Amino acid sequence: MSIALAEGAAHNAAPLATAADAAVEVSDLTIRFGTGPSAVTALERVSVSIPRGGILTMLGPSGCGKSTMLRAIADLVEPSGGAITVFGKTPGEARRDRDFGFVFQDATLLPWRNAIDNVSLPLQVGLKGKQPHKDFDDPARLLALVGLKGRENALPHELSGGMRQRVAIARALVCRPRILLMDEPFGALDEITRDKLNEELLRIWEETKTTIVFVTHSIPEAAFLGSHVLVLAAQPGRVREFDEIDLPYPRRLAMRDTMEFVTITAHLRRLLETC
């Protein structure tokens, strides 16, 4: 495990990559909700550079601003101060260019559409009658990629929670996004299903090499998935530490039983106890 910031130190900046190698640059990001005495500062002067092609997992206590930061990157929350660039663009420009795919904790599938029609929805909304081109993927191929070949015609109520999340991931990938933003996508699933989807997500990432930013409350999940882990402290949200997870890919669940993995998770747990 490589520690980018000294253990026990509190910092608001976590330089992860050079600008040329960064998928996302966050500079002095501050986000406040409300005004006057009742205003709440969700994030304060957060700076981070997220490298291209990796998996950045974000950990922190409730209220530290993990989801707020993800939504600011996706142009869903307006910063109060600072700046964000996504592949050199503003978040608004990146959103219009379909650089994002977003997966929420709830799969949010349309109940009257089958699996393949749910995956196809972004194409139908965005193309407005035009034919798909090379910037769009084949929904049937994506369903096969997430392990749902043969379930293309299944309605959401005919799928398990884990299967519905697989459909949501396929839908997020259909526009071939350059970055996949995931906000606790497996948080509501049972442990066995969650572990299986962790392995599936790594398999999909190894094939697509899409940059992933993944919010989680699970220390083992953050360590298992992440090439890097960003730990945020709360009140207000700020960078506590950035760790590079020095474990080889491909990763399998058996890795969680190794001393190296236990050492990493113990370090992350100590950090969270002081956030």
Short mmCIF file of N, CA and C in Angstrom, two decimals, residues 43-222:
data_model
loop_
_atom_site.label_atom_id
_atom_site.label_comp_id
_atom_site.label_asym_id
_atom_site.label_seq_id
_atom_site.Cartn_x
_atom_site.Cartn_y
_atom_site.Cartn_z
N LEU A 43 -18.74 20.88 1.49
CA LEU A 43 -17.34 20.68 1.11
C LEU A 43 -16.62 22.02 1.23
N GLU A 44 -15.38 21.99 1.71
CA GLU A 44 -14.64 23.23 1.88
C GLU A 44 -13.23 23.09 1.31
N ARG A 45 -12.97 23.84 0.25
CA ARG A 45 -11.64 23.96 -0.36
C ARG A 45 -11.01 22.58 -0.62
N VAL A 46 -11.76 21.74 -1.29
CA VAL A 46 -11.28 20.40 -1.64
C VAL A 46 -10.57 20.46 -2.99
N SER A 47 -9.36 19.92 -3.02
CA SER A 47 -8.61 19.83 -4.28
C SER A 47 -8.16 18.39 -4.48
N VAL A 48 -8.42 17.87 -5.66
CA VAL A 48 -8.03 16.50 -5.96
C VAL A 48 -7.93 16.33 -7.47
N SER A 49 -7.01 15.50 -7.90
CA SER A 49 -6.82 15.20 -9.31
C SER A 49 -7.02 13.71 -9.50
N ILE A 50 -8.03 13.34 -10.25
CA ILE A 50 -8.42 11.93 -10.41
C ILE A 50 -7.82 11.38 -11.70
N PRO A 51 -6.96 10.36 -11.60
CA PRO A 51 -6.25 9.87 -12.79
C PRO A 51 -7.17 9.14 -13.77
N ARG A 52 -6.82 9.23 -15.04
CA ARG A 52 -7.58 8.56 -16.09
C ARG A 52 -7.40 7.05 -15.99
N GLY A 53 -8.47 6.34 -16.29
CA GLY A 53 -8.39 4.90 -16.46
C GLY A 53 -8.32 4.10 -15.19
N GLY A 54 -8.38 4.76 -14.02
CA GLY A 54 -8.33 4.05 -12.75
C GLY A 54 -9.69 3.98 -12.09
N ILE A 55 -9.70 3.44 -10.88
CA ILE A 55 -10.91 3.40 -10.06
C ILE A 55 -10.60 4.16 -8.78
N LEU A 56 -11.25 5.29 -8.60
CA LEU A 56 -11.12 6.05 -7.36
C LEU A 56 -12.33 5.74 -6.49
N THR A 57 -12.11 5.16 -5.31
CA THR A 57 -13.20 4.96 -4.37
C THR A 57 -13.14 6.06 -3.32
N MET A 58 -14.31 6.51 -2.89
CA MET A 58 -14.40 7.58 -1.89
C MET A 58 -15.05 7.05 -0.63
N LEU A 59 -14.37 7.24 0.49
CA LEU A 59 -14.83 6.82 1.81
C LEU A 59 -14.96 8.04 2.70
N GLY A 60 -15.84 7.92 3.70
CA GLY A 60 -15.95 8.97 4.70
C GLY A 60 -17.22 8.81 5.48
N PRO A 61 -17.31 9.45 6.64
CA PRO A 61 -18.53 9.35 7.45
C PRO A 61 -19.71 10.02 6.75
N SER A 62 -20.91 9.69 7.20
CA SER A 62 -22.10 10.34 6.66
C SER A 62 -21.99 11.85 6.84
N GLY A 63 -22.35 12.58 5.79
CA GLY A 63 -22.30 14.03 5.86
C GLY A 63 -20.98 14.65 5.48
N CYS A 64 -20.03 13.84 4.98
CA CYS A 64 -18.71 14.39 4.63
C CYS A 64 -18.68 14.95 3.21
N GLY A 65 -19.75 14.74 2.44
CA GLY A 65 -19.81 15.35 1.11
C GLY A 65 -19.42 14.45 -0.04
N LYS A 66 -19.36 13.14 0.19
CA LYS A 66 -18.98 12.21 -0.90
C LYS A 66 -19.94 12.31 -2.08
N SER A 67 -21.23 12.16 -1.80
CA SER A 67 -22.22 12.21 -2.88
C SER A 67 -22.32 13.61 -3.48
N THR A 68 -22.15 14.63 -2.64
CA THR A 68 -22.18 16.01 -3.14
C THR A 68 -21.06 16.24 -4.14
N MET A 69 -19.87 15.74 -3.82
CA MET A 69 -18.75 15.89 -4.74
C MET A 69 -19.02 15.16 -6.05
N LEU A 70 -19.58 13.97 -5.97
CA LEU A 70 -19.90 13.21 -7.18
C LEU A 70 -20.90 13.97 -8.04
N ARG A 71 -21.89 14.56 -7.41
CA ARG A 71 -22.91 15.30 -8.15
C ARG A 71 -22.37 16.61 -8.72
N ALA A 72 -21.41 17.20 -8.04
CA ALA A 72 -20.79 18.40 -8.59
C ALA A 72 -19.98 18.08 -9.85
N ILE A 73 -19.28 16.95 -9.82
CA ILE A 73 -18.55 16.51 -11.02
C ILE A 73 -19.51 16.29 -12.18
N ALA A 74 -20.71 15.76 -11.86
CA ALA A 74 -21.70 15.44 -12.89
C ALA A 74 -22.56 16.62 -13.29
N ASP A 75 -22.26 17.81 -12.79
CA ASP A 75 -23.03 19.03 -13.11
C ASP A 75 -24.44 18.97 -12.55
N LEU A 76 -24.62 18.27 -11.42
CA LEU A 76 -25.92 18.21 -10.77
C LEU A 76 -25.99 19.13 -9.56
N VAL A 77 -24.84 19.61 -9.09
CA VAL A 77 -24.76 20.54 -7.97
C VAL A 77 -23.84 21.67 -8.36
N GLU A 78 -24.26 22.91 -8.08
CA GLU A 78 -23.46 24.08 -8.45
C GLU A 78 -22.44 24.39 -7.35
N PRO A 79 -21.15 24.49 -7.67
CA PRO A 79 -20.16 24.87 -6.65
C PRO A 79 -20.39 26.29 -6.14
N SER A 80 -20.08 26.49 -4.87
CA SER A 80 -20.11 27.84 -4.29
C SER A 80 -18.78 28.55 -4.51
N GLY A 81 -17.72 27.75 -4.71
CA GLY A 81 -16.41 28.31 -4.96
C GLY A 81 -15.51 27.24 -5.54
N GLY A 82 -14.40 27.67 -6.15
CA GLY A 82 -13.49 26.72 -6.76
C GLY A 82 -13.92 26.33 -8.16
N ALA A 83 -13.29 25.29 -8.69
CA ALA A 83 -13.55 24.89 -10.08
C ALA A 83 -13.39 23.39 -10.24
N ILE A 84 -14.09 22.87 -11.26
CA ILE A 84 -13.99 21.46 -11.64
C ILE A 84 -13.83 21.41 -13.15
N THR A 85 -12.89 20.58 -13.62
CA THR A 85 -12.81 20.28 -15.05
C THR A 85 -12.86 18.77 -15.22
N VAL A 86 -13.51 18.36 -16.29
CA VAL A 86 -13.65 16.94 -16.63
C VAL A 86 -13.08 16.76 -18.03
N PHE A 87 -11.92 16.10 -18.12
CA PHE A 87 -11.20 15.98 -19.39
C PHE A 87 -11.01 17.36 -20.03
N GLY A 88 -10.68 18.33 -19.19
CA GLY A 88 -10.41 19.68 -19.67
C GLY A 88 -11.62 20.53 -19.95
N LYS A 89 -12.82 20.01 -19.70
CA LYS A 89 -14.06 20.75 -19.96
C LYS A 89 -14.73 21.11 -18.64
N THR A 90 -15.68 22.04 -18.72
CA THR A 90 -16.52 22.28 -17.55
C THR A 90 -17.46 21.07 -17.38
N PRO A 91 -17.98 20.84 -16.17
CA PRO A 91 -18.94 19.75 -16.00
C PRO A 91 -20.15 19.85 -16.95
N GLY A 92 -20.61 21.08 -17.20
CA GLY A 92 -21.73 21.25 -18.12
C GLY A 92 -21.39 20.80 -19.53
N GLU A 93 -20.20 21.17 -19.99
CA GLU A 93 -19.77 20.74 -21.32
C GLU A 93 -19.60 19.23 -21.38
N ALA A 94 -19.03 18.65 -20.32
CA ALA A 94 -18.85 17.19 -20.29
C ALA A 94 -20.20 16.48 -20.28
N ARG A 95 -21.17 17.03 -19.56
CA ARG A 95 -22.51 16.41 -19.54
C ARG A 95 -23.14 16.45 -20.92
N ARG A 96 -23.04 17.59 -21.60
CA ARG A 96 -23.62 17.70 -22.94
C ARG A 96 -22.92 16.78 -23.94
N ASP A 97 -21.64 16.53 -23.72
CA ASP A 97 -20.89 15.62 -24.59
C ASP A 97 -21.05 14.15 -24.20
N ARG A 98 -21.89 13.88 -23.19
CA ARG A 98 -22.15 12.52 -22.72
C ARG A 98 -20.87 11.83 -22.22
N ASP A 99 -20.03 12.59 -21.56
CA ASP A 99 -18.82 12.01 -20.99
C ASP A 99 -19.11 11.22 -19.72
N PHE A 100 -20.29 11.42 -19.12
CA PHE A 100 -20.64 10.77 -17.87
C PHE A 100 -21.56 9.58 -18.09
N GLY A 101 -21.39 8.58 -17.24
CA GLY A 101 -22.44 7.61 -16.97
C GLY A 101 -22.64 7.64 -15.47
N PHE A 102 -23.89 7.57 -14.99
CA PHE A 102 -24.17 7.69 -13.56
C PHE A 102 -24.99 6.49 -13.11
N VAL A 103 -24.55 5.85 -12.03
CA VAL A 103 -25.28 4.74 -11.43
C VAL A 103 -25.57 5.10 -9.98
N PHE A 104 -26.87 5.13 -9.62
CA PHE A 104 -27.29 5.48 -8.28
C PHE A 104 -27.49 4.21 -7.45
N GLN A 105 -27.76 4.40 -6.14
CA GLN A 105 -28.01 3.26 -5.28
C GLN A 105 -29.25 2.50 -5.72
N ASP A 106 -30.28 3.23 -6.16
CA ASP A 106 -31.49 2.62 -6.70
C ASP A 106 -31.32 2.51 -8.21
N ALA A 107 -31.65 1.36 -8.76
CA ALA A 107 -31.46 1.14 -10.20
C ALA A 107 -32.33 2.06 -11.05
N THR A 108 -33.46 2.54 -10.52
CA THR A 108 -34.36 3.48 -11.21
C THR A 108 -34.69 3.04 -12.63
N LEU A 109 -35.07 1.77 -12.79
CA LEU A 109 -35.50 1.29 -14.10
C LEU A 109 -36.97 1.61 -14.30
N LEU A 110 -37.36 1.82 -15.56
CA LEU A 110 -38.77 2.02 -15.88
C LEU A 110 -39.47 0.67 -15.82
N PRO A 111 -40.48 0.52 -14.95
CA PRO A 111 -41.05 -0.80 -14.70
C PRO A 111 -41.77 -1.42 -15.88
N TRP A 112 -42.21 -0.61 -16.85
CA TRP A 112 -42.95 -1.14 -17.99
C TRP A 112 -42.04 -1.49 -19.18
N ARG A 113 -40.74 -1.24 -19.03
CA ARG A 113 -39.80 -1.55 -20.11
C ARG A 113 -38.95 -2.74 -19.70
N ASN A 114 -38.70 -3.63 -20.64
CA ASN A 114 -37.85 -4.79 -20.32
C ASN A 114 -36.39 -4.35 -20.22
N ALA A 115 -35.51 -5.31 -19.91
CA ALA A 115 -34.12 -4.98 -19.63
C ALA A 115 -33.45 -4.28 -20.81
N ILE A 116 -33.61 -4.82 -22.01
CA ILE A 116 -32.91 -4.23 -23.15
C ILE A 116 -33.48 -2.86 -23.50
N ASP A 117 -34.79 -2.66 -23.29
CA ASP A 117 -35.37 -1.35 -23.57
C ASP A 117 -34.93 -0.33 -22.52
N ASN A 118 -34.72 -0.75 -21.27
CA ASN A 118 -34.19 0.17 -20.27
C ASN A 118 -32.76 0.58 -20.62
N VAL A 119 -31.95 -0.37 -21.09
CA VAL A 119 -30.58 -0.04 -21.49
C VAL A 119 -30.58 0.89 -22.69
N SER A 120 -31.54 0.71 -23.59
CA SER A 120 -31.61 1.52 -24.82
C SER A 120 -32.15 2.92 -24.60
N LEU A 121 -32.73 3.17 -23.42
CA LEU A 121 -33.41 4.44 -23.19
C LEU A 121 -32.55 5.67 -23.47
N PRO A 122 -31.29 5.75 -23.01
CA PRO A 122 -30.50 6.96 -23.32
C PRO A 122 -30.31 7.19 -24.81
N LEU A 123 -30.27 6.12 -25.59
CA LEU A 123 -30.14 6.29 -27.04
C LEU A 123 -31.40 6.91 -27.63
N GLN A 124 -32.54 6.44 -27.17
CA GLN A 124 -33.81 6.92 -27.71
C GLN A 124 -34.08 8.36 -27.29
N VAL A 125 -33.66 8.72 -26.08
CA VAL A 125 -33.86 10.09 -25.60
C VAL A 125 -32.91 11.05 -26.30
N GLY A 126 -31.65 10.62 -26.47
CA GLY A 126 -30.63 11.53 -26.99
C GLY A 126 -30.55 11.63 -28.49
N LEU A 127 -30.91 10.54 -29.20
CA LEU A 127 -30.72 10.54 -30.65
C LEU A 127 -31.84 11.22 -31.42
N LYS A 128 -33.07 11.24 -30.84
CA LYS A 128 -34.22 11.90 -31.46
C LYS A 128 -34.40 11.46 -32.90
N GLY A 129 -34.43 10.15 -33.11
CA GLY A 129 -34.70 9.60 -34.43
C GLY A 129 -33.48 9.36 -35.28
N LYS A 130 -32.33 9.85 -34.88
CA LYS A 130 -31.11 9.61 -35.64
C LYS A 130 -30.61 8.20 -35.40
N GLN A 131 -29.82 7.69 -36.29
CA GLN A 131 -29.26 6.35 -36.15
C GLN A 131 -28.07 6.37 -35.19
N PRO A 132 -27.91 5.32 -34.35
CA PRO A 132 -26.74 5.25 -33.47
C PRO A 132 -25.44 5.25 -34.29
N HIS A 133 -24.39 5.77 -33.69
CA HIS A 133 -23.09 5.77 -34.37
C HIS A 133 -22.06 5.16 -33.44
N LYS A 134 -20.81 5.28 -33.79
CA LYS A 134 -19.76 4.58 -33.08
C LYS A 134 -19.64 5.01 -31.62
N ASP A 135 -20.22 6.17 -31.26
CA ASP A 135 -20.13 6.63 -29.88
C ASP A 135 -21.12 5.92 -28.96
N PHE A 136 -21.95 5.05 -29.52
CA PHE A 136 -22.93 4.33 -28.73
C PHE A 136 -22.66 2.83 -28.82
N ASP A 137 -22.89 2.15 -27.71
CA ASP A 137 -22.65 0.71 -27.67
C ASP A 137 -23.94 -0.05 -27.96
N ASP A 138 -23.79 -1.35 -28.19
CA ASP A 138 -24.94 -2.21 -28.49
C ASP A 138 -25.55 -2.68 -27.17
N PRO A 139 -26.84 -2.36 -26.91
CA PRO A 139 -27.46 -2.76 -25.65
C PRO A 139 -27.40 -4.26 -25.38
N ALA A 140 -27.57 -5.08 -26.41
CA ALA A 140 -27.51 -6.53 -26.21
C ALA A 140 -26.11 -6.96 -25.79
N ARG A 141 -25.09 -6.36 -26.38
CA ARG A 141 -23.72 -6.70 -25.99
C ARG A 141 -23.45 -6.30 -24.55
N LEU A 142 -23.99 -5.15 -24.15
CA LEU A 142 -23.76 -4.68 -22.78
C LEU A 142 -24.47 -5.58 -21.76
N LEU A 143 -25.67 -6.04 -22.09
CA LEU A 143 -26.35 -6.96 -21.18
C LEU A 143 -25.55 -8.25 -21.04
N ALA A 144 -24.96 -8.71 -22.13
CA ALA A 144 -24.10 -9.89 -22.04
C ALA A 144 -22.86 -9.58 -21.20
N LEU A 145 -22.32 -8.36 -21.36
CA LEU A 145 -21.13 -7.96 -20.61
C LEU A 145 -21.39 -7.98 -19.11
N VAL A 146 -22.60 -7.59 -18.68
CA VAL A 146 -22.90 -7.56 -17.25
C VAL A 146 -23.52 -8.88 -16.77
N GLY A 147 -23.49 -9.91 -17.63
CA GLY A 147 -23.92 -11.24 -17.21
C GLY A 147 -25.41 -11.49 -17.32
N LEU A 148 -26.11 -10.76 -18.20
CA LEU A 148 -27.55 -10.92 -18.32
C LEU A 148 -27.96 -11.39 -19.71
N LYS A 149 -27.09 -12.06 -20.41
CA LYS A 149 -27.46 -12.64 -21.70
C LYS A 149 -28.60 -13.64 -21.49
N GLY A 150 -29.65 -13.50 -22.28
CA GLY A 150 -30.82 -14.36 -22.14
C GLY A 150 -31.93 -13.73 -21.31
N ARG A 151 -31.63 -12.60 -20.63
CA ARG A 151 -32.66 -11.92 -19.83
C ARG A 151 -33.06 -10.59 -20.45
N GLU A 152 -32.82 -10.43 -21.74
CA GLU A 152 -33.08 -9.16 -22.40
C GLU A 152 -34.55 -8.73 -22.29
N ASN A 153 -35.46 -9.69 -22.30
CA ASN A 153 -36.89 -9.37 -22.32
C ASN A 153 -37.53 -9.38 -20.94
N ALA A 154 -36.73 -9.57 -19.90
CA ALA A 154 -37.27 -9.61 -18.54
C ALA A 154 -37.63 -8.20 -18.07
N LEU A 155 -38.79 -8.07 -17.43
CA LEU A 155 -39.18 -6.81 -16.83
C LEU A 155 -38.49 -6.65 -15.47
N PRO A 156 -38.35 -5.40 -14.98
CA PRO A 156 -37.64 -5.19 -13.72
C PRO A 156 -38.15 -6.04 -12.55
N HIS A 157 -39.48 -6.23 -12.45
CA HIS A 157 -40.00 -7.00 -11.32
C HIS A 157 -39.65 -8.49 -11.44
N GLU A 158 -39.18 -8.91 -12.61
CA GLU A 158 -38.78 -10.30 -12.80
C GLU A 158 -37.28 -10.51 -12.52
N LEU A 159 -36.60 -9.44 -12.14
CA LEU A 159 -35.17 -9.49 -11.88
C LEU A 159 -34.89 -9.27 -10.40
N SER A 160 -33.84 -9.88 -9.90
CA SER A 160 -33.40 -9.63 -8.52
C SER A 160 -32.80 -8.24 -8.42
N GLY A 161 -32.57 -7.79 -7.16
CA GLY A 161 -31.96 -6.48 -6.97
C GLY A 161 -30.60 -6.37 -7.63
N GLY A 162 -29.80 -7.43 -7.53
CA GLY A 162 -28.49 -7.41 -8.17
C GLY A 162 -28.59 -7.35 -9.69
N MET A 163 -29.55 -8.07 -10.25
CA MET A 163 -29.75 -8.04 -11.70
C MET A 163 -30.19 -6.66 -12.16
N ARG A 164 -31.06 -6.01 -11.37
CA ARG A 164 -31.50 -4.67 -11.75
C ARG A 164 -30.33 -3.69 -11.76
N GLN A 165 -29.42 -3.85 -10.81
CA GLN A 165 -28.23 -2.98 -10.81
C GLN A 165 -27.33 -3.27 -12.00
N ARG A 166 -27.28 -4.52 -12.43
CA ARG A 166 -26.51 -4.84 -13.64
C ARG A 166 -27.10 -4.13 -14.85
N VAL A 167 -28.43 -4.10 -14.94
CA VAL A 167 -29.10 -3.38 -16.03
C VAL A 167 -28.74 -1.90 -15.95
N ALA A 168 -28.75 -1.33 -14.73
CA ALA A 168 -28.42 0.08 -14.56
C ALA A 168 -27.00 0.37 -15.01
N ILE A 169 -26.07 -0.54 -14.71
CA ILE A 169 -24.69 -0.35 -15.15
C ILE A 169 -24.60 -0.41 -16.68
N ALA A 170 -25.30 -1.37 -17.27
CA ALA A 170 -25.30 -1.46 -18.74
C ALA A 170 -25.88 -0.19 -19.36
N ARG A 171 -26.94 0.33 -18.76
CA ARG A 171 -27.56 1.56 -19.27
C ARG A 171 -26.57 2.74 -19.17
N ALA A 172 -25.82 2.80 -18.07
CA ALA A 172 -24.85 3.88 -17.90
C ALA A 172 -23.71 3.79 -18.91
N LEU A 173 -23.43 2.58 -19.40
CA LEU A 173 -22.32 2.38 -20.33
C LEU A 173 -22.72 2.51 -21.80
N VAL A 174 -24.02 2.59 -22.08
CA VAL A 174 -24.47 2.50 -23.47
C VAL A 174 -23.98 3.68 -24.31
N CYS A 175 -23.75 4.84 -23.70
CA CYS A 175 -23.23 5.99 -24.44
C CYS A 175 -21.70 6.04 -24.43
N ARG A 176 -21.09 4.92 -24.02
CA ARG A 176 -19.62 4.82 -23.94
C ARG A 176 -19.03 6.01 -23.20
N PRO A 177 -19.42 6.22 -21.95
CA PRO A 177 -18.91 7.37 -21.20
C PRO A 177 -17.41 7.24 -20.94
N ARG A 178 -16.78 8.37 -20.80
CA ARG A 178 -15.36 8.36 -20.47
C ARG A 178 -15.15 8.19 -18.97
N ILE A 179 -16.19 8.47 -18.19
CA ILE A 179 -16.10 8.33 -16.74
C ILE A 179 -17.43 7.82 -16.21
N LEU A 180 -17.36 6.84 -15.32
CA LEU A 180 -18.55 6.24 -14.72
C LEU A 180 -18.60 6.66 -13.26
N LEU A 181 -19.67 7.37 -12.88
CA LEU A 181 -19.85 7.87 -11.53
C LEU A 181 -20.86 6.95 -10.83
N MET A 182 -20.47 6.41 -9.67
CA MET A 182 -21.29 5.40 -9.00
C MET A 182 -21.48 5.80 -7.54
N ASP A 183 -22.73 6.04 -7.16
CA ASP A 183 -23.05 6.53 -5.82
C ASP A 183 -23.66 5.40 -4.99
N GLU A 184 -22.82 4.68 -4.26
CA GLU A 184 -23.23 3.55 -3.43
C GLU A 184 -24.16 2.59 -4.19
N PRO A 185 -23.75 2.14 -5.37
CA PRO A 185 -24.66 1.35 -6.21
C PRO A 185 -25.03 0.00 -5.62
N PHE A 186 -24.21 -0.53 -4.71
CA PHE A 186 -24.47 -1.86 -4.16
C PHE A 186 -24.84 -1.81 -2.68
N GLY A 187 -25.09 -0.61 -2.17
CA GLY A 187 -25.31 -0.43 -0.75
C GLY A 187 -26.55 -1.13 -0.21
N ALA A 188 -27.57 -1.32 -1.04
CA ALA A 188 -28.82 -1.91 -0.57
C ALA A 188 -28.88 -3.43 -0.78
N LEU A 189 -27.79 -4.02 -1.28
CA LEU A 189 -27.79 -5.44 -1.61
C LEU A 189 -27.23 -6.27 -0.47
N ASP A 190 -27.59 -7.55 -0.44
CA ASP A 190 -27.03 -8.44 0.56
C ASP A 190 -25.54 -8.65 0.28
N GLU A 191 -24.82 -9.12 1.29
CA GLU A 191 -23.36 -9.17 1.21
C GLU A 191 -22.86 -10.08 0.10
N ILE A 192 -23.51 -11.23 -0.09
CA ILE A 192 -23.06 -12.18 -1.12
C ILE A 192 -23.23 -11.57 -2.51
N THR A 193 -24.41 -10.95 -2.74
CA THR A 193 -24.66 -10.32 -4.04
C THR A 193 -23.70 -9.16 -4.27
N ARG A 194 -23.46 -8.40 -3.21
CA ARG A 194 -22.56 -7.25 -3.31
C ARG A 194 -21.15 -7.70 -3.68
N ASP A 195 -20.67 -8.75 -3.04
CA ASP A 195 -19.34 -9.26 -3.35
C ASP A 195 -19.25 -9.71 -4.81
N LYS A 196 -20.29 -10.39 -5.27
CA LYS A 196 -20.30 -10.87 -6.65
C LYS A 196 -20.26 -9.70 -7.63
N LEU A 197 -21.03 -8.64 -7.33
CA LEU A 197 -21.05 -7.48 -8.22
C LEU A 197 -19.75 -6.70 -8.15
N ASN A 198 -19.07 -6.74 -7.01
CA ASN A 198 -17.73 -6.13 -6.96
C ASN A 198 -16.81 -6.79 -7.97
N GLU A 199 -16.82 -8.12 -8.01
CA GLU A 199 -15.99 -8.83 -8.98
C GLU A 199 -16.44 -8.53 -10.41
N GLU A 200 -17.75 -8.47 -10.63
CA GLU A 200 -18.27 -8.19 -11.97
C GLU A 200 -17.86 -6.79 -12.42
N LEU A 201 -17.92 -5.83 -11.51
CA LEU A 201 -17.54 -4.46 -11.88
C LEU A 201 -16.07 -4.39 -12.28
N LEU A 202 -15.22 -5.10 -11.55
CA LEU A 202 -13.80 -5.12 -11.93
C LEU A 202 -13.60 -5.77 -13.30
N ARG A 203 -14.36 -6.82 -13.56
CA ARG A 203 -14.25 -7.48 -14.87
C ARG A 203 -14.67 -6.51 -15.98
N ILE A 204 -15.76 -5.77 -15.76
CA ILE A 204 -16.23 -4.80 -16.75
C ILE A 204 -15.20 -3.69 -16.93
N TRP A 205 -14.64 -3.21 -15.82
CA TRP A 205 -13.62 -2.16 -15.90
C TRP A 205 -12.39 -2.64 -16.65
N GLU A 206 -11.98 -3.88 -16.41
CA GLU A 206 -10.81 -4.41 -17.11
C GLU A 206 -11.04 -4.48 -18.61
N GLU A 207 -12.29 -4.67 -19.03
CA GLU A 207 -12.59 -4.71 -20.46
C GLU A 207 -12.73 -3.31 -21.05
N THR A 208 -13.39 -2.40 -20.33
CA THR A 208 -13.70 -1.09 -20.90
C THR A 208 -12.64 -0.03 -20.59
N LYS A 209 -11.92 -0.19 -19.45
CA LYS A 209 -10.95 0.80 -18.99
C LYS A 209 -11.56 2.19 -18.81
N THR A 210 -12.85 2.23 -18.51
CA THR A 210 -13.52 3.48 -18.19
C THR A 210 -13.07 3.96 -16.82
N THR A 211 -12.77 5.24 -16.69
CA THR A 211 -12.47 5.80 -15.37
C THR A 211 -13.70 5.68 -14.49
N ILE A 212 -13.52 5.23 -13.25
CA ILE A 212 -14.65 5.04 -12.34
C ILE A 212 -14.40 5.83 -11.06
N VAL A 213 -15.41 6.56 -10.62
CA VAL A 213 -15.41 7.20 -9.30
C VAL A 213 -16.56 6.57 -8.52
N PHE A 214 -16.24 5.93 -7.40
CA PHE A 214 -17.18 5.04 -6.71
C PHE A 214 -17.30 5.45 -5.24
N VAL A 215 -18.49 5.87 -4.84
CA VAL A 215 -18.76 6.25 -3.45
C VAL A 215 -19.25 5.03 -2.68
N THR A 216 -18.71 4.82 -1.49
CA THR A 216 -19.12 3.68 -0.67
C THR A 216 -18.91 4.01 0.80
N HIS A 217 -19.66 3.31 1.67
CA HIS A 217 -19.42 3.34 3.11
C HIS A 217 -18.65 2.11 3.57
N SER A 218 -18.40 1.18 2.65
CA SER A 218 -17.77 -0.09 3.00
C SER A 218 -16.26 -0.01 2.82
N ILE A 219 -15.53 -0.21 3.91
CA ILE A 219 -14.06 -0.19 3.84
C ILE A 219 -13.54 -1.33 2.95
N PRO A 220 -13.99 -2.58 3.14
CA PRO A 220 -13.49 -3.65 2.26
C PRO A 220 -13.80 -3.40 0.79
N GLU A 221 -14.98 -2.86 0.50
CA GLU A 221 -15.34 -2.58 -0.89
C GLU A 221 -14.43 -1.52 -1.48
N ALA A 222 -14.15 -0.47 -0.71
CA ALA A 222 -13.28 0.60 -1.20
C ALA A 222 -11.88 0.08 -1.49
#
